Amino acid sequence: METSMAIHRHCIIVENLTMAYGSSIIQQNLDFIVNQGDIFIIMGGSGCGKSTLLRHLVGLQKPSLGRILYSVAGHNKEAGWGQSHDAGAGKTQNAGAGKIQNAGAGKTQNAGAGQSQKADGKKGESVSFWDTSPDNRRLLMKNMGILYQSGALWSSMTLAENISLPLEEYTNLGKSSIRELASLKLALVGLAGFEDYYPSQISGGMRKRAGLARALALDPEILFFDEPSAGLDPVSARLLDDLILELRESLGATIVVVTHELASIFNIGTNSVFLDPVTKTMIASGNPVDLLETSDDERVVKFLTRGEGRQKV
Amino acid sequence: MGTISCDLHKNELNQSGLLVVMAGDFIMDSPPASSIDLVEKIHSIKDLKYIIFKTDGLQRWDSTFLALINDIHSYCSKKSIEWIDDSLPGGVRRLLALAHAVPERRGSIEAARKPSFITVFGGKVIDFANASSDIIAFTGDAFWAFLRLISGRYKIRGSVIFPVIKECSADALPIVSLISALVGLILAFVGAVQLVMFGAQIYVASLVGIAMIRVMGAVMAGVIMAGRTGAAFAAQLGTMEVNEEIDALKTLGISPMEFLVMPRILALSLLMPLLCLYADLMGIMGGMAVGIFMLDLNVMEYYNMTKASVSLNSFWIGLFQSFVFGILVAIAGCMRGMQCKRSASAVGEAATSAVVTGIVAIVVATATITLLCNVLGI
């Protein structure tokens, strides 16, 4: 894990991004890079376009201007993905299931990523979601896991079926191994034994964790969290933060979090971007802790200190 | 009950002011009777330089009091009348300060301004054009998804389609039975009144049989399914949109059109002819009940007359219509569901709109098919 941290491979590159609904601009001139292994925080006041930025990052909305480039290891690893994707994906999944340990699954992926880096030497190659081929786009989608604000579990399916759907869609695994994987993912988020519950039968916090289990289903390289602590009590929010840190460590995933929860921001963030709703652009970026100490922008300091200003420091 | 009285007041500089004395309760349950008078009084005084309050007798107060004070305050600041609020309760002053802490938003008035007739009319025309192109685009998408399905690019999951099948068939039987039997009954009654005059009551069987099988069975089943299942489709998909469940599908690379819409269109369009068949039968039974109990026809007589007068062509036309209605209702329901905005009320609007669209489509399609059959002589 440490080595890949040191390489600082770029994972997502946002270039001159402008987001707009029709003619009303939400944010413009966004330029930032998410490195591999980062826990990247998108922060800003309410209504500044944080969630919209996330929707752009996961490919739900097309940028009005500029581009978003991704370089996921899988892209280099399986260049001829169109024909052999099922077999390749299956192998990774089997390795994870065999060891019944998330560390195992993580290692498999990291090893693969590292090798492809050395073998191909295509370090800088990245693809834009909207300009790439359908196969590449599918590969990108497979490598992104998203936890939506309310969990967004499919309400007509049980938790196990929710987690199985991505696996059925992207792998050739048999029914029993898919079921096994689903149980494992549920156990990872502390929901062992809830396989056959429907989303309406569990609490909001559990739904969120089940949503996380679904996001983890395909061992994605990038995980997106939309307001993970919204609607959770402080202890659950803290536990979720710890889980995010653990996932970064053990799966080697890159994590993008949209939040305005200060405790989380300082606790887990390693890099960030601060969006301002008035100027409609980013006004700060970097490690949130450093930002708190060094930023000379009043708006950023105000946000990071709950409006109290920097008196303690 | 609060009381307000006001007196002219002079300060050291001999400027004219107003002393407002307030006493008693100013609460929502017993609003002061004279608040209008006070405002009018203030408006009527010219050269008013300041307003001063005396609230020693003030007992209980709530937002009504605050609103009154705020009213006077905004008048004062507009006319630059000095505002001496020393004697107002501390809570009132702080709340007033809080209400004025953030300046009023400009531009919200602009939105409320009434647009001109041409703007409204043009907007409606553009909306209509957009809505039409949405319908065409959605239908095209659905057709493309259907082609991909029959060419084997993806499969429909049993766990998705079976609940829909149940919803479109077994669950709908009771209501379809009731409505079609009653429609058959009504047709028979209406026909009987005229036919009995000629002693031709036996032709009630022909009337009911042809009407039900050729048109009414399909139309009744279609309307029921538009109100029942079309609305349910819209509500289901709309709720999924609100809960980001559709986004979750999209970001997994699963097309909602293939995963959610296609099973619904298939299920409804294939089951609708069966429902129509059932509705035909129930309608004829309804007519038969009138024939037997009111017109003294016997069962075999009625049966034979029905059989003799209904052609196989009518039967196929009925089934074909119901198949078309199934597609229309499913598309209307799914389209409105997928277009749903992200709020709870939008789901209700989507369901309503699905029913309206579905029924309009059914009526237009019935007219078109009937006309075509007439021209083609079927």
XYZ file of C-alpha atoms in Angstrom:
691
model
C 0.000 0.000 0.000
C 2.751 2.437 0.968
C 4.533 2.038 -2.326
C 1.503 2.860 -4.381
C 0.931 5.868 -2.168
C 4.420 7.076 -2.955
C 3.944 6.806 -6.712
C 1.064 9.310 -6.586
C -0.579 7.990 -9.653
C -3.278 10.246 -10.954
C -6.662 8.668 -10.677
C -9.102 11.356 -11.763
C -8.054 14.498 -13.564
C -10.589 17.280 -13.844
C -9.704 19.825 -16.511
C -11.400 23.170 -16.827
C -14.758 21.690 -15.900
C -17.896 23.786 -16.194
C -21.140 22.373 -14.876
C -24.461 23.866 -15.854
C -28.150 23.058 -15.977
C -29.309 24.611 -19.215
C -28.035 28.150 -19.152
C -27.555 28.462 -15.384
C -23.983 27.742 -14.406
C -23.421 25.774 -11.212
C -19.611 25.788 -11.115
C -16.948 26.746 -13.618
C -13.197 26.478 -14.191
C -12.683 23.504 -11.924
C -9.188 22.030 -12.182
C -8.015 19.402 -9.774
C -6.423 15.992 -9.594
C -7.392 13.083 -7.411
C -4.387 10.879 -6.769
C -4.602 7.190 -6.210
C -5.066 6.361 -2.546
C -6.403 9.800 -1.735
C -9.411 10.405 0.398
C -10.555 13.376 -1.566
C -13.102 15.669 0.034
C -15.441 17.840 -1.998
C -16.638 20.506 0.405
C -18.494 23.769 0.398
C -21.638 25.358 1.733
C -25.108 24.103 0.963
C -26.160 24.539 -2.639
C -22.678 25.150 -4.003
C -22.829 22.211 -6.391
C -21.003 19.509 -4.442
C -23.480 16.796 -5.360
C -23.606 18.037 -8.941
C -19.837 17.702 -9.125
C -20.177 14.152 -7.851
C -22.801 13.413 -10.503
C -20.303 14.620 -13.097
C -17.496 12.558 -11.621
C -19.523 9.340 -11.757
C -20.706 9.958 -15.297
C -24.357 10.735 -14.590
C -24.091 14.174 -16.110
C -22.118 15.383 -19.059
C -19.808 18.351 -18.513
C -20.918 21.512 -20.288
C -17.282 22.345 -20.870
C -13.956 20.732 -20.080
C -13.311 17.091 -19.394
C -12.857 14.540 -16.676
C -10.153 11.943 -17.259
C -9.907 8.665 -15.433
C -7.014 6.321 -15.261
C -8.098 3.146 -13.591
C -5.694 0.247 -13.410
C -8.194 -2.080 -14.998
C -8.062 -0.048 -18.160
C -4.409 -0.869 -18.722
C -4.668 -4.314 -17.223
C -7.184 -5.588 -19.721
C -6.699 -3.808 -22.991
C -8.681 -6.382 -24.938
C -11.450 -6.218 -22.438
C -14.309 -6.497 -24.870
C -13.796 -10.203 -25.495
C -12.359 -11.489 -22.273
C -13.817 -9.247 -19.637
C -15.970 -11.846 -17.991
C -13.139 -14.264 -17.385
C -10.838 -11.549 -16.055
C -13.378 -10.089 -13.729
C -14.339 -13.521 -12.538
C -10.799 -14.353 -11.550
C -10.443 -11.322 -9.350
C -13.732 -11.999 -7.691
C -12.884 -15.625 -7.052
C -9.648 -14.727 -5.394
C -11.509 -12.442 -3.044
C -14.160 -14.988 -2.276
C -11.671 -17.765 -1.726
C -9.817 -15.963 1.011
C -12.931 -14.491 2.592
C -10.900 -11.480 3.556
C -11.131 -8.056 2.145
C -7.379 -7.706 2.387
C -7.103 -10.630 0.017
C -9.321 -9.007 -2.562
C -7.449 -5.770 -2.220
C -4.077 -7.367 -2.717
C -5.202 -9.149 -5.828
C -6.280 -5.885 -7.340
C -3.259 -3.924 -6.275
C -0.868 -6.518 -7.525
C -2.652 -6.465 -10.842
C -2.528 -2.713 -10.960
C 1.160 -2.549 -10.152
C 2.121 -5.145 -12.709
C 0.245 -3.495 -15.482
C 1.971 -0.249 -14.647
C 5.375 -1.785 -15.099
C 4.506 -4.034 -17.983
C 2.661 -1.557 -20.151
C 4.440 1.575 -19.137
C 1.319 3.501 -20.086
C 1.439 5.503 -16.922
C -0.105 8.645 -18.231
C -2.888 7.121 -20.279
C -6.293 8.188 -19.135
C -9.692 8.103 -20.698
C -12.524 10.561 -20.703
C -15.827 9.034 -19.707
C -17.844 10.652 -22.464
C -15.352 10.253 -25.312
C -14.286 6.679 -24.810
C -15.659 3.498 -26.329
C -18.676 1.763 -24.757
C -16.466 -1.090 -23.555
C -14.105 1.272 -21.807
C -17.028 3.122 -20.327
C -18.387 -0.128 -18.963
C -15.000 -0.871 -17.473
C -14.931 2.547 -15.840
C -18.394 1.982 -14.401
C -17.338 -1.369 -13.033
C -14.437 0.296 -11.291
C -16.533 2.959 -9.622
C -18.555 2.213 -6.532
C -21.023 4.830 -5.370
C -22.734 5.234 -2.046
C -25.733 7.486 -2.606
C -27.008 9.857 0.017
C -29.962 7.701 1.041
C -28.390 4.401 0.081
C -30.490 4.152 -3.106
C -31.011 0.441 -2.638
C -33.434 -1.045 -5.150
C -36.496 -1.299 -3.011
C -38.085 -4.253 -4.782
C -35.079 -6.475 -4.060
C -33.621 -7.941 -0.902
C -30.223 -6.784 0.318
C -28.560 -9.900 -1.085
C -30.226 -9.355 -4.470
C -29.133 -5.728 -4.420
C -25.519 -6.740 -4.031
C -25.845 -9.631 -6.469
C -27.116 -7.527 -9.351
C -23.754 -5.846 -10.139
C -22.034 -9.206 -9.779
C -24.490 -10.877 -12.147
C -24.094 -8.024 -14.580
C -20.303 -8.010 -14.695
C -19.154 -11.524 -13.836
C -19.841 -15.099 -14.837
C -19.939 -16.392 -11.297
C -22.401 -19.081 -10.320
C -25.406 -18.398 -8.140
C -23.888 -19.828 -4.983
C -20.625 -17.913 -5.220
C -22.505 -14.700 -5.895
C -24.626 -15.358 -2.831
C -21.454 -16.044 -0.837
C -19.899 -12.789 -2.018
C -23.051 -10.875 -1.161
C -23.035 -12.300 2.349
C -19.367 -11.397 2.709
C -19.932 -7.812 1.631
C -22.855 -7.498 4.016
C -20.736 -8.921 6.819
C -18.003 -6.377 6.038
C -20.405 -3.521 6.748
C -21.786 -5.200 9.834
C -24.998 -6.530 8.345
C -24.396 -10.257 8.474
C -27.680 -12.143 8.553
C -29.655 -9.402 6.814
C -29.419 -10.991 3.361
C -33.135 -11.550 2.909
C -34.382 -8.284 4.361
C -35.922 -5.700 2.092
C -34.560 -2.135 2.270
C -37.840 -0.937 3.787
C -37.405 -3.333 6.708
C -34.143 -1.868 8.012
C -33.182 1.492 9.499
C -31.706 4.442 7.618
C -28.198 3.862 8.941
C -28.351 0.198 8.001
C -29.615 1.127 4.539
C -26.593 3.323 4.114
C -24.269 0.543 5.130
C -26.057 -1.867 2.799
C -25.610 0.712 0.055
C -21.913 0.696 0.848
C -21.876 -3.083 0.616
C -23.403 -2.776 -2.844
C -20.852 -0.138 -3.829
C -18.133 -2.571 -2.743
C -19.637 -5.479 -4.659
C -17.218 -5.336 -7.585
C -14.138 -4.318 -5.550
C -14.019 -0.943 -7.289
C -10.868 1.130 -7.458
C -12.671 4.399 -6.853
C -15.363 4.805 -4.249
C -17.660 7.811 -4.204
C -19.565 8.819 -1.101
C -22.380 11.347 -1.261
C -22.773 12.887 2.202
C -21.958 9.684 4.052
C -22.750 11.067 7.493
C -26.026 12.803 6.600
C -28.809 11.392 8.723
C -26.513 9.335 10.929
C -25.959 9.786 14.640
C -22.449 10.910 15.639
C -21.300 7.448 16.638
C -22.527 5.805 13.448
C -20.984 8.615 11.424
C -17.678 8.021 13.169
C -17.905 4.284 12.532
C -18.548 4.975 8.858
C -15.464 7.230 8.757
C -13.399 4.429 10.265
C -14.816 2.071 7.682
C -13.802 4.451 4.892
C -10.257 4.618 6.255
C -10.160 0.848 6.559
C -11.337 0.430 2.967
C -8.609 2.742 1.744
C -6.004 0.783 3.658
C -7.126 -2.712 2.805
C -8.571 -2.347 -0.675
C -6.218 0.357 -1.835
C -9.216 2.224 -3.131
C -9.278 5.886 -3.998
C -12.097 7.591 -2.206
C -14.027 10.723 -3.116
C -16.315 12.082 -0.429
C -18.859 14.862 -0.685
C -19.468 16.210 2.777
C -19.725 19.258 4.951
C -19.245 17.371 8.200
C -16.173 19.046 9.698
C -15.279 16.138 11.971
C -15.146 13.794 8.969
C -13.263 16.275 6.830
C -10.393 16.554 9.294
C -10.558 12.947 10.354
C -10.239 11.240 6.996
C -9.447 13.806 4.307
C -6.051 13.784 2.648
C -6.898 16.162 -0.147
C -9.837 18.388 -0.912
C -11.410 20.997 -3.061
C -13.542 23.833 -1.727
C -16.396 25.079 -3.892
C -17.787 28.559 -3.464
C -21.399 29.216 -4.473
C -20.946 32.972 -5.019
C -17.956 33.046 -7.358
C -19.098 29.670 -8.759
C -15.672 28.129 -8.766
C -13.166 26.380 -6.492
C -11.383 28.718 -4.149
C -9.100 26.324 -2.303
C -7.680 22.854 -2.536
C -5.294 20.685 -0.577
C -5.187 18.764 2.651
C -8.027 20.065 4.865
C -5.813 20.222 7.972
C -3.224 22.293 6.089
C -5.988 24.446 4.690
C -7.197 25.208 8.190
C -3.736 26.302 9.218
C -2.483 28.059 6.133
C -5.412 29.233 4.066
C -5.720 32.981 3.939
C -9.143 32.898 2.353
C -11.682 34.102 4.851
C -14.495 31.966 3.393
C -12.494 28.760 3.684
C -11.363 29.476 7.237
C -14.887 30.422 8.221
C -16.204 27.150 6.844
C -13.514 25.035 8.464
C -14.006 26.639 11.874
C -17.812 26.733 11.887
C -17.745 30.486 11.348
C -15.586 31.181 14.392
C -12.458 32.269 12.589
C -8.962 31.091 13.366
C -8.617 32.146 17.003
C -7.368 28.940 18.575
C -4.528 28.357 16.184
C -57.144 41.407 24.158
C -54.533 44.031 23.508
C -55.261 47.688 23.297
C -53.436 50.285 21.281
C -53.739 53.968 21.633
C -51.577 56.656 20.173
C -50.994 60.294 20.882
C -49.086 63.032 19.241
C -45.825 63.645 20.993
C -43.295 66.414 20.939
C -39.627 66.114 21.756
C -37.162 68.709 23.041
C -36.537 69.986 19.519
C -40.277 70.463 19.090
C -40.491 67.901 16.311
C -43.739 66.082 15.976
C -43.747 62.411 16.846
C -46.138 59.687 17.754
C -46.372 57.926 21.066
C -47.833 54.452 20.728
C -49.118 52.939 23.926
C -49.682 49.224 23.906
C -51.164 47.230 26.719
C -52.684 43.854 27.351
C -52.253 40.644 25.343
C -51.146 40.558 21.717
C -51.545 36.916 20.844
C -52.967 35.005 17.893
C -56.022 33.823 19.828
C -57.213 37.366 20.553
C -55.752 39.761 18.021
C -55.993 43.472 18.783
C -58.962 45.015 17.048
C -57.361 48.292 16.200
C -54.115 47.378 14.472
C -55.339 48.671 11.110
C -56.261 51.977 12.700
C -52.777 52.384 14.036
C -51.160 51.904 10.657
C -53.654 54.259 9.056
C -53.063 56.778 11.765
C -49.317 56.701 11.188
C -49.807 57.046 7.459
C -52.086 60.018 7.945
C -49.711 62.144 10.015
C -47.549 64.424 7.952
C -44.117 65.572 9.091
C -43.821 62.624 11.392
C -40.259 62.620 12.686
C -40.203 59.799 15.149
C -42.196 57.047 16.759
C -41.842 56.155 20.393
C -43.442 53.267 22.237
C -44.827 52.815 25.682
C -45.343 49.184 26.566
C -45.537 49.140 30.343
C -48.924 47.482 30.303
C -47.963 44.858 27.717
C -48.752 41.398 29.011
C -48.270 38.495 26.608
C -47.153 38.815 23.012
C -46.310 36.562 20.085
C -45.672 36.800 16.353
C -48.810 38.866 15.722
C -47.314 41.619 17.856
C -44.010 41.236 16.078
C -45.677 41.456 12.671
C -47.436 44.651 13.694
C -44.225 46.211 14.955
C -42.384 45.042 11.837
C -45.034 46.658 9.674
C -44.555 50.008 11.397
C -40.797 49.563 11.331
C -40.590 49.043 7.602
C -42.851 52.062 7.025
C -40.567 54.113 9.243
C -37.396 53.078 7.511
C -38.978 53.785 4.142
C -40.042 57.296 5.168
C -36.906 57.776 7.286
C -38.876 58.319 10.435
C -36.806 57.864 13.545
C -37.500 54.631 15.341
C -37.158 54.732 19.093
C -37.548 51.198 20.333
C -36.031 51.536 23.815
C -39.212 50.644 25.565
C -40.064 47.630 23.401
C -39.405 44.265 25.074
C -35.870 42.992 24.487
C -37.135 39.882 22.747
C -39.059 41.924 20.212
C -36.025 44.065 19.401
C -33.754 41.052 18.984
C -36.220 39.169 16.798
C -36.725 42.273 14.696
C -32.973 42.618 14.283
C -32.800 38.949 13.318
C -35.499 39.388 10.681
C -33.562 42.239 9.119
C -30.129 40.626 9.442
C -30.233 39.209 5.923
C -31.320 41.686 3.246
C -34.406 40.823 1.270
C -33.658 38.843 -1.835
C -34.008 40.863 -5.014
C -35.075 39.143 -8.149
C -37.701 36.960 -6.513
C -40.163 39.705 -7.422
C -39.089 39.403 -11.007
C -40.200 35.794 -11.076
C -43.643 36.772 -9.823
C -44.095 39.390 -12.516
C -46.883 38.464 -14.885
C -45.545 37.489 -18.298
C -47.232 38.817 -21.406
C -49.736 36.798 -23.402
C -47.248 36.199 -26.203
C -44.662 34.846 -23.755
C -47.207 32.475 -22.236
C -48.495 31.333 -25.616
C -45.013 30.868 -27.041
C -43.983 28.987 -23.914
C -46.948 26.639 -24.275
C -46.129 25.941 -27.912
C -42.502 25.224 -27.086
C -43.559 22.988 -24.189
C -45.878 21.089 -26.497
C -43.145 20.621 -29.085
C -40.730 19.429 -26.400
C -43.300 17.058 -24.927
C -44.005 15.595 -28.362
C -40.342 15.056 -29.091
C -39.944 13.469 -25.637
C -42.684 10.971 -26.470
C -41.089 10.145 -29.816
C -37.635 9.831 -28.265
C -38.900 7.589 -25.484
C -40.794 5.371 -27.913
C -37.719 5.163 -30.098
C -35.554 4.224 -27.108
C -38.068 1.580 -26.113
C -38.108 0.155 -29.636
C -34.308 0.075 -29.711
C -34.291 -1.731 -26.365
C -36.811 -4.205 -27.793
C -34.586 -4.868 -30.815
C -31.628 -5.422 -28.509
C -33.759 -7.822 -26.493
C -34.835 -9.950 -29.443
C -31.307 -9.965 -30.818
C -30.205 -11.433 -27.481
C -28.018 -8.570 -26.245
C -29.537 -8.791 -22.796
C -32.007 -10.883 -20.890
C -34.953 -9.887 -18.812
C -34.669 -11.115 -15.265
C -37.403 -13.300 -13.871
C -37.221 -11.559 -10.519
C -38.091 -8.293 -12.248
C -40.789 -9.412 -14.661
C -42.790 -11.862 -12.529
C -44.067 -9.282 -10.029
C -45.049 -7.087 -12.984
C -46.883 -9.986 -14.631
C -48.816 -10.622 -11.433
C -49.679 -6.948 -11.187
C -50.927 -6.874 -14.792
C -52.998 -10.050 -14.642
C -54.225 -11.771 -11.509
C -54.322 -8.622 -9.400
C -56.461 -6.849 -11.989
C -59.083 -9.576 -12.454
C -61.605 -8.503 -9.779
C -61.921 -4.932 -11.013
C -61.985 -6.007 -14.661
C -64.777 -8.494 -13.849
C -66.889 -5.901 -12.099
C -66.508 -3.117 -14.639
C -66.954 -5.244 -17.766
C -69.966 -7.100 -16.406
C -71.586 -3.788 -15.559
C -70.755 -2.317 -18.958
C -72.336 -5.367 -20.628
C -75.363 -4.896 -18.409
C -75.671 -1.217 -19.276
C -75.336 -1.884 -23.000
C -78.066 -4.503 -22.755
C -80.373 -2.145 -20.868
C -79.882 0.721 -23.297
C -80.447 -1.591 -26.276
C -83.404 -3.354 -24.716
C -85.391 -0.148 -24.240
C -85.405 0.397 -28.005
C -85.505 -3.196 -29.207
C -88.395 -4.255 -27.023
C -90.578 -1.750 -28.845
C -90.179 -3.858 -32.011
C -90.325 -7.138 -30.170
C -86.717 -7.668 -31.209
C -85.250 -8.227 -27.757
C -83.203 -11.169 -29.021
C -80.993 -8.664 -30.828
C -79.760 -7.487 -27.438
C -77.451 -10.488 -27.621
C -75.992 -9.273 -30.945
C -75.670 -5.733 -29.686
C -73.855 -6.672 -26.506
C -71.752 -9.342 -28.188
C -70.499 -7.198 -31.053
C -69.980 -4.089 -28.926
C -68.073 -5.897 -26.194
C -65.912 -8.061 -28.415
C -65.096 -5.532 -31.080
C -64.477 -2.421 -28.953
C -65.737 -2.196 -25.430
C -63.902 -5.141 -23.899
C -60.560 -3.809 -25.090
C -61.371 -0.200 -24.190
C -62.647 -1.053 -20.715
C -59.663 -3.271 -19.968
C -57.393 -0.538 -21.337
C -58.938 2.220 -19.239
C -58.833 0.090 -16.106
C -55.216 -0.807 -16.692
C -54.335 2.831 -17.407
C -55.822 3.834 -14.068
C -54.443 0.900 -12.187
C -51.202 -0.315 -13.670
C -50.147 2.725 -15.714
C -50.338 4.859 -12.585
C -48.522 2.183 -10.594
C -45.704 2.056 -13.168
C -45.317 5.821 -13.047
C -45.315 5.845 -9.260
C -42.836 2.979 -9.005
C -40.361 4.443 -11.475
C -40.911 7.956 -10.114
C -40.124 6.816 -6.582
C -37.047 5.036 -7.860
C -35.951 8.279 -9.508
C -36.508 10.215 -6.264
C -34.540 7.636 -4.263
C -31.627 7.757 -6.733
C -32.274 4.085 -7.496
C -32.310 4.868 -11.228
C -28.972 6.658 -10.865
C -27.616 3.610 -9.093
C -28.608 1.505 -12.090
C -27.109 3.948 -14.580
C -23.787 4.158 -12.772
C -23.584 0.382 -12.903
C -24.007 0.576 -16.640
C -27.457 -1.020 -16.475
C -29.889 0.741 -18.755
C -33.127 1.575 -16.906
C -34.866 1.248 -20.248
C -33.779 -2.381 -20.526
C -33.959 -3.275 -16.866
C -37.144 -1.514 -15.783
C -39.150 -0.282 -18.755
C -38.888 -3.228 -21.145
C -40.267 -5.865 -18.741
C -43.230 -3.605 -17.992
C -44.047 -2.927 -21.636
C -43.710 -6.592 -22.516
C -45.768 -7.825 -19.598
C -48.599 -5.383 -20.100
C -48.780 -5.673 -23.900
C -48.825 -9.467 -23.784
C -51.262 -9.756 -20.903
C -53.665 -7.097 -22.068
C -55.194 -9.325 -24.817
C -55.859 -11.960 -22.161
C -57.499 -9.392 -19.924
C -59.522 -8.210 -22.914
C -60.685 -11.756 -23.593
C -61.782 -12.012 -20.009
C -63.503 -8.624 -20.159
C -65.372 -9.754 -23.323
C -66.634 -12.805 -21.521
C -67.710 -10.875 -18.443
C -69.469 -8.269 -20.594
C -71.449 -10.949 -22.428
C -72.385 -12.475 -19.089
C -73.639 -9.082 -17.935
C -75.743 -8.730 -21.070
C -76.999 -12.270 -20.672
C -78.163 -11.491 -17.153
C -80.372 -8.720 -18.505
C -81.551 -10.970 -21.332
C -82.544 -13.795 -19.027
C -84.012 -11.934 -16.091
C -85.651 -8.990 -17.839
C -86.318 -9.982 -21.428
C -87.266 -13.617 -20.767
C -84.729 -14.988 -23.217
C -83.265 -18.391 -22.432
C -79.579 -19.102 -22.123
C -79.178 -21.196 -25.262
C -81.115 -18.658 -27.315
C -78.863 -15.876 -26.115
C -75.730 -17.951 -26.632
C -76.656 -18.962 -30.165
C -77.573 -15.428 -31.147
C -74.285 -14.108 -29.811
C -72.358 -16.807 -31.642
C -74.192 -16.156 -34.872
C -73.782 -12.403 -34.865
C -70.144 -11.965 -33.740
C -67.672 -12.527 -36.535
C -64.169 -13.800 -35.980
C -62.864 -10.558 -37.498
C -64.412 -8.510 -34.703
C -62.762 -10.800 -32.225
C -59.307 -10.312 -33.755
C -59.810 -6.569 -33.993
C -60.654 -6.475 -30.281
C -57.565 -8.448 -29.374
C -55.355 -6.354 -31.622
C -56.690 -3.166 -30.049
C -56.022 -4.432 -26.571
C -52.455 -5.316 -27.552
C -51.971 -1.758 -28.824
C -53.529 -0.342 -25.651
C -51.167 -2.443 -23.549
C -48.173 -0.895 -25.287
C -49.608 2.616 -25.044
C -50.506 2.379 -21.355
C -47.142 0.855 -20.431
C -45.218 3.460 -22.414
C -47.264 6.304 -20.926
C -46.752 4.995 -17.390
C -43.051 4.286 -17.742
C -42.347 7.544 -19.577
C -44.044 9.686 -16.939
C -42.239 7.739 -14.235
C -38.850 8.220 -15.849
C -39.526 11.931 -16.389
C -40.367 12.366 -12.709
C -38.627 15.211 -10.895
C -36.974 14.721 -7.563
C -39.715 15.399 -5.065
C -42.572 13.568 -3.429
C -45.231 15.687 -5.122
C -43.632 14.996 -8.504
C -44.405 11.298 -8.046
C -48.085 12.131 -7.650
C -47.992 14.332 -10.711
C -46.268 11.575 -12.659
C -48.990 9.088 -11.716
C -51.775 11.506 -12.653
C -50.088 12.398 -15.898
C -49.577 8.711 -16.716
C -53.309 8.028 -16.366
C -54.290 11.054 -18.443
C -51.753 10.260 -21.163
C -52.783 6.602 -21.157
C -56.500 7.269 -21.492
C -56.048 9.927 -24.171
C -53.815 7.532 -26.097
C -56.420 4.764 -25.793
C -59.236 6.949 -27.098
C -57.177 8.277 -29.988
C -56.009 4.778 -30.878
C -59.571 3.425 -30.744
C -60.755 6.148 -33.091
C -57.860 5.550 -35.465
C -58.300 1.785 -35.552
C -62.066 2.031 -35.972
C -61.616 4.465 -38.839
C -59.002 2.271 -40.501
C -61.226 -0.807 -40.172
C -64.044 1.135 -41.743
C -61.906 2.254 -44.669
C -60.444 -1.197 -45.159
C -63.870 -2.763 -44.771
C -62.882 -5.195 -42.032
